[in-house]
Amino acid sequence: MLEITPAGANGLFLSVDDERNLLFEKFSEGIDLKRFMKSPVRSIAQRSWEGEYLFKGHRKVIVAADPALATTIPVPLALPREAGSGKSQIMLAELENMIAQAMGKIFNQCRAEAAKRLGVHEVDTVLVGAKARNFSVDGHRVMDPVGFAGKKVSLLLELTFTARALFEDLQQQFNSPDDFFFAESPQSRLTSLARVRKLPLNLIAEDGPRGAALYVLQETRDGHPVLYREKLQWSFEGLFLRIAAELGVSDAAARELYRSYCAGGMSAGAARAFKKVIDPAVDALLKEAGKAKLRGPVYIDADHDLPFALPHRHGSMVFERFPAGEVLGQLGFAEDIARSMPRRAVYRTLLPFIEAYFDRSNSEINQKLRRRLHWLVD
C-alpha cells in the first residue's frame, strides 16, 4: 500500500491470512516512487491491456493519493434510452455506450474543475478512474440495470483525476490488467469508516500547504451514500505562520512549540499564554466548519493534532479522533503493529486497504469503462 503526498510516498507491506489477521512486514517512509514502480519483478508481472500475463503477481498495489494530487468528482446522470426501446431489456453494450457518450459530454467541465482543485493546467489533469454505481431504472433501484427493461437509466458516475506527473509515475499500474486500486485519501478513509458508523460523516483534510477541504459523506434522498467536497479557507500552515509571527520564532520552532502544547508539555502559565496566541486561528477553523452547518461527527485528516481535547463540541458539531483501530476491529481484522512502526502513519496508510479489500466496484460495466479511459487520457 502506498500513501502519496506532495512531500513524498510512504509504503506499507502486509499480508492477510484466511482469518483476517494482518501480518505486517515493513513500513517505509520516503519511497522513491519511480524506482519502486520500475521493480523488475513488478514489470514482468504486469502488462498493458494489449498484452498478456506472463504470471500473476502475488502482490496487489493499493494507492491512496493526497487531495492535492488526486480528486474525485461525482456526477449524477439520467440517461434516456432510444425512443421505442423502453420495453426491451438493457444490454451491456447499450449501457456502456450510453455512459461513454455522457462521459464525453461532461469530461471538459469535470477536468476543468479537477484542474482547479489540483492547481495544475487542464492539459496536465488526467482522468484515471471512472466508476458507475447507484443505478435505477425508471426510478426503481437496481444493483445492475443490465437485463431490466425501462425508458431511463439513472446512476452516479465518479470520475477520478490526477496530476500528470503522478500519472506518469503510476502509468504502468493504470494500464495494467491487474486489479489496481487507486483512491483519494480522505474519500477512502470516510468510506471505510462508514462501514462501522452511521452517516452523515465529515472529514476535514489538509489540501496543499495553504488550505483544507471538507468532505461530507451523506445519504441522498434515494438512500445512496454520496461524497461532497468543498474548500475551507483555513490551514495548519496558517496556524504555524501566526505562531511564528506572534512569538518571533522560526517555522520549525513554531511547529515544535505547537507539538509541545498539544502533548501537554508546557507549564500551566506557558500553556495559557500560548493558547491566547493560537485562539484566533482555532476560532477561524470553527467558524469555517460552522458555515457548512455540519451534522454528525467531524474528523481531522492531518499530520497534526488539534489544539483541544477530543471529543470537542462546538454548536452542532462534535470533533472526534478518527477511530482507525475501531474500524479494523469491527470489521474482523486482528492487527499487531510492531513497536518499530509509527502507529499513526501505519493507520493512515492502512485504511485505504479496507476499501480495497471490500471493494465491489469491479463490475462488468466498470471494467468496460476502465478500458475506455484511454480515449480521454491525452
Short mmCIF file of N, CA, C and O in Angstrom, two decimals, residues 4-9 65-69 207-209:
data_model
loop_
_atom_site.label_atom_id
_atom_site.label_comp_id
_atom_site.label_asym_id
_atom_site.label_seq_id
_atom_site.Cartn_x
_atom_site.Cartn_y
_atom_site.Cartn_z
N ILE A 4 0.62 8.57 -1.03
CA ILE A 4 1.41 9.52 -1.80
C ILE A 4 0.94 10.93 -1.48
O ILE A 4 -0.25 11.25 -1.60
N THR A 5 1.87 11.78 -1.07
CA THR A 5 1.59 13.16 -0.74
C THR A 5 2.56 14.05 -1.51
O THR A 5 3.52 13.57 -2.10
N PRO A 6 2.33 15.36 -1.51
CA PRO A 6 3.29 16.25 -2.18
C PRO A 6 4.69 16.16 -1.59
O PRO A 6 5.67 16.45 -2.27
N ALA A 7 4.80 15.72 -0.33
CA ALA A 7 6.11 15.62 0.31
C ALA A 7 6.83 14.32 0.00
O ALA A 7 8.01 14.17 0.30
N GLY A 8 6.12 13.33 -0.58
CA GLY A 8 6.75 12.05 -0.88
C GLY A 8 5.78 10.90 -0.71
O GLY A 8 4.57 11.09 -0.58
N ALA A 9 6.32 9.69 -0.72
CA ALA A 9 5.49 8.49 -0.66
C ALA A 9 5.93 7.59 0.49
O ALA A 9 7.13 7.45 0.75
N ALA A 65 -3.93 8.66 -2.63
CA ALA A 65 -3.26 9.90 -3.01
C ALA A 65 -3.83 11.08 -2.25
O ALA A 65 -5.04 11.18 -2.02
N ASP A 66 -2.95 11.97 -1.85
CA ASP A 66 -3.32 13.20 -1.16
C ASP A 66 -4.29 13.99 -2.04
O ASP A 66 -4.19 13.96 -3.28
N PRO A 67 -5.24 14.73 -1.44
CA PRO A 67 -6.18 15.52 -2.26
C PRO A 67 -5.51 16.60 -3.10
O PRO A 67 -6.15 17.12 -4.02
N ALA A 68 -4.26 16.93 -2.79
CA ALA A 68 -3.53 17.86 -3.65
C ALA A 68 -3.06 17.19 -4.93
O ALA A 68 -2.63 17.87 -5.87
N LEU A 69 -3.14 15.83 -4.98
CA LEU A 69 -2.64 15.07 -6.13
C LEU A 69 -3.73 14.31 -6.87
O LEU A 69 -3.51 13.86 -8.00
N ASP A 207 -5.26 20.20 2.34
CA ASP A 207 -5.35 20.22 0.88
C ASP A 207 -4.30 21.18 0.35
O ASP A 207 -4.59 22.32 0.03
N GLY A 208 -3.06 20.70 0.30
CA GLY A 208 -1.98 21.57 -0.09
C GLY A 208 -1.52 22.40 1.10
O GLY A 208 -2.09 22.35 2.18
N PRO A 209 -0.46 23.18 0.93
CA PRO A 209 0.15 23.89 2.04
C PRO A 209 -0.67 25.06 2.58
O PRO A 209 -0.45 25.51 3.69
#
